[in-house]
Coordinates of C-alpha atoms and ligand atoms in Angstrom, one line a residue:
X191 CA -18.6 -5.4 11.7
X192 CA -18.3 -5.3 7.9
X193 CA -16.1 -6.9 6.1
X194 CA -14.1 -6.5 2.5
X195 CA -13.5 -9.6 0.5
X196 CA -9.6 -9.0 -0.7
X197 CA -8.2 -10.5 -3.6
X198 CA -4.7 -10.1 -5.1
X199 CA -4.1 -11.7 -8.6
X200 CA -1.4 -11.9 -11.3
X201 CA -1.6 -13.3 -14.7
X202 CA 0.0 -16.7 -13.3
X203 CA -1.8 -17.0 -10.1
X204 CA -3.9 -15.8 -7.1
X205 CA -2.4 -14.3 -4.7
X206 CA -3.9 -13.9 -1.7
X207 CA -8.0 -13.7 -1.1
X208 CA -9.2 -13.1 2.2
X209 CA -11.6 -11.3 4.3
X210 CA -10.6 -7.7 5.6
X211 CA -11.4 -4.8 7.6
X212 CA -9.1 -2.3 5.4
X213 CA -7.0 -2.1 2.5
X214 CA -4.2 0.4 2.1
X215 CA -2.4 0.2 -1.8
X216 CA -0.2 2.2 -3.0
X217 CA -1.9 4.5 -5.4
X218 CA -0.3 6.6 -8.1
X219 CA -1.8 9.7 -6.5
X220 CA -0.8 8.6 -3.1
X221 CA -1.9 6.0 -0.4
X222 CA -5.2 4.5 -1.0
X223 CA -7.2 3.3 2.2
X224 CA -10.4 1.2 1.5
X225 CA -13.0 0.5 4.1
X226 CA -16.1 -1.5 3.4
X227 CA -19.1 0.6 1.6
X228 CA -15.8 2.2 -0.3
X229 CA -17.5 4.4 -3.4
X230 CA -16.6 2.2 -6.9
X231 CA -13.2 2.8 -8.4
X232 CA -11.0 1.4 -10.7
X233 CA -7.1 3.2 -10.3
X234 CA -3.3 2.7 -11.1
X235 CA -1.1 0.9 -8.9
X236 CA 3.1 1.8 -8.5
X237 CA 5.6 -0.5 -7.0
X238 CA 5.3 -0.9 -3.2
X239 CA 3.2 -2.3 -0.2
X240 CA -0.3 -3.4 0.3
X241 CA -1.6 -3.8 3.5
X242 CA -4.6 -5.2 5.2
X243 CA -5.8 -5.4 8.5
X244 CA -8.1 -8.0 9.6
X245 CA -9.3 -7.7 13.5
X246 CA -6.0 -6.1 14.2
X247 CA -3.5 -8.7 12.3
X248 CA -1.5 -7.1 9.7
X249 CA -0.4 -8.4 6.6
X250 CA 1.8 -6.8 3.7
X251 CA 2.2 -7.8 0.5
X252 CA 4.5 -6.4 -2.0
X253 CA 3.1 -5.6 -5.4
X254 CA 4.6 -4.7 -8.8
X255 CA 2.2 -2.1 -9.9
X256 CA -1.0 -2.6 -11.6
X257 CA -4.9 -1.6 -11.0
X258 CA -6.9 -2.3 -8.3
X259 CA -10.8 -2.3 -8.2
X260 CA -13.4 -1.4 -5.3
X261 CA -16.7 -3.0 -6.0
X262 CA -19.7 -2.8 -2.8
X263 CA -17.6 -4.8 -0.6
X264 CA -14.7 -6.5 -2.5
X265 CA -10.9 -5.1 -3.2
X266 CA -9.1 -6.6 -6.6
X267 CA -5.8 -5.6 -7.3
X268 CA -4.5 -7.2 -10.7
X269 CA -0.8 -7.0 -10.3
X270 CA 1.9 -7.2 -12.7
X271 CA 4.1 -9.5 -10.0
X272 CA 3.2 -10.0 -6.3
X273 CA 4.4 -11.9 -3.4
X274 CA 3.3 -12.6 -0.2
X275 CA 6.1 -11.9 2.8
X276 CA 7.1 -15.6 3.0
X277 CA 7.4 -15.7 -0.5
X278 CA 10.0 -13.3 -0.7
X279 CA 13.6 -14.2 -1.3
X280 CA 15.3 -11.3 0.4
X281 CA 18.9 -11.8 -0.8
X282 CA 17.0 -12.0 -4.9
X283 CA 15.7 -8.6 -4.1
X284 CA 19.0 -6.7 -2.1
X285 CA 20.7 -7.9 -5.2
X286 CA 17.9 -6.8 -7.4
X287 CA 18.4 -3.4 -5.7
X288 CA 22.2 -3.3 -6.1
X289 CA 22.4 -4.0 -9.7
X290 CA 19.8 -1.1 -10.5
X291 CA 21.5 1.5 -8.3
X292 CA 24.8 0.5 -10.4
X293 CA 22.9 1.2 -13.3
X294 CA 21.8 4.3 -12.4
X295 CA 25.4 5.5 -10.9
X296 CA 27.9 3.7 -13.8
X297 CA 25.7 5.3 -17.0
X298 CA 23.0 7.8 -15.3
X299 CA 22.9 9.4 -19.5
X300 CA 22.4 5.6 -20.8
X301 CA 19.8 4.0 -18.7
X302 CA 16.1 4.1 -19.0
X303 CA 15.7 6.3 -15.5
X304 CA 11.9 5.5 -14.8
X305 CA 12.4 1.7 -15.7
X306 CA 15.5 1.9 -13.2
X307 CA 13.2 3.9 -10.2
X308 CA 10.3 1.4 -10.7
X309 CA 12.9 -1.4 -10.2
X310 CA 14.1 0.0 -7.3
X311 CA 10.8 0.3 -6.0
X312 CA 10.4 -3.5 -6.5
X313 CA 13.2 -4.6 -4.9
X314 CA 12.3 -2.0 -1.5
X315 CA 8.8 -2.9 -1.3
X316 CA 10.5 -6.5 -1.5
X317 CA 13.0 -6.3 1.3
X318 CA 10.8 -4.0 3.5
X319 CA 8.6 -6.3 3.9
X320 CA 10.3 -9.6 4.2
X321 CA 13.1 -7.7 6.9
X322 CA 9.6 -6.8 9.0
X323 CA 8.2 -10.4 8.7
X324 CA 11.6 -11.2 10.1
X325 CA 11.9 -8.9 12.9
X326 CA 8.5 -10.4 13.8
X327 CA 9.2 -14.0 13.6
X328 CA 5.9 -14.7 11.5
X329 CA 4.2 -13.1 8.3
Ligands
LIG74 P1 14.8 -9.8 -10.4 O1 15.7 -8.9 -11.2 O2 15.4 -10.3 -9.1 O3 14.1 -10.8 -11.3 P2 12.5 -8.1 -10.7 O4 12.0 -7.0 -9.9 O5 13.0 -7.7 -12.1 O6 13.6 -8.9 -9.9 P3 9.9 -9.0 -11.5 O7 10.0 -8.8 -12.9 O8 9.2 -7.9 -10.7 O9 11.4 -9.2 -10.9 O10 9.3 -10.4 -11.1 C1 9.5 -11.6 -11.9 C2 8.9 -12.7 -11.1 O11 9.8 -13.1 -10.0 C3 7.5 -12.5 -10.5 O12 6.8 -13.7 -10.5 C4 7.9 -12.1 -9.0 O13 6.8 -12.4 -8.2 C5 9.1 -12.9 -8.8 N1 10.1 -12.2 -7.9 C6 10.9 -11.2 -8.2 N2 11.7 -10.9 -7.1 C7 11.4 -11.7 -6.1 C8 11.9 -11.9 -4.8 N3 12.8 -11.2 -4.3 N4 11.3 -12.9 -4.1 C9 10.4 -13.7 -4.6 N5 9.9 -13.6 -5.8 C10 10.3 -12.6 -6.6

């Protein structure tokens, strides 16, 4: 069966490449799924999870926002910040998630709101992720 080459890179590193049967990113219209022979596009990431499925394995990945690229055959996301599930540090990202709900709550009027929600995002993408990999036992 066909196959995508999948590649997830930041300014600082590479994330993750590997070969795939699907990607699903979040778009900013909405969930993106991308078989192989996907038409070319270039589109806006937000906050959230990536997944790919490769002969039935899934992996997620949580991803900071950025673009992502389908080319004949290969997926690129270039990501602001990304981590793979074993990467993630779960108590960083509850507390990450704490500090900008307080924000939002102590001084609604003072804080920059969409800066606040995309941090939130972050930090739930984060913990969703590294909570499944540990009801799992594995990534
Ligand atoms: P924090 O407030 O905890 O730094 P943040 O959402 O502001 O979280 P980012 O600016 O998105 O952090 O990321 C900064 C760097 O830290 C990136 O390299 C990102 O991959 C890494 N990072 C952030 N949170 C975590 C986490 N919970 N586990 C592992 N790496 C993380």
């Amino acid at each position: 069966m066909a196959k995508l080459l999948f590649e997830i890179v930041t300014a600082e590193r590479l994330v993750s490449s590997q070969e795939v049967d699907v990607v699903v990113a979040p778009g900013v219209e909405g969930e993106l799924a991308v078989l192989p022979h996907h038409a070319p596009l270039l589109t806006s990431l937000k906050p959230g999870e990536v997944l790919v499925r490769n002969d039935g394995e899934e992996t997620y990945i949580a991803v900071s926002g950025g673009f992502l690229e389908v080319m004949p055959d290969k997926v690129t996301i270039l990501a602001d910040a990304a981590e793979r599930a074993e990467e993630i540090d779960e108590q960083r990202a509850e507390e990450a998630l704490r500090r900008a709900q307080e924000r939002l709550t102590s001084a609604p009027a003072a804080v920059d709101l969409e800066r606040e929600l995309a941090s939130m995002r972050r930090s739930q993408a984060r913990l969703s992720i590294a909570r499944r990999r540990r009801r799992r036992g594995s990534s």
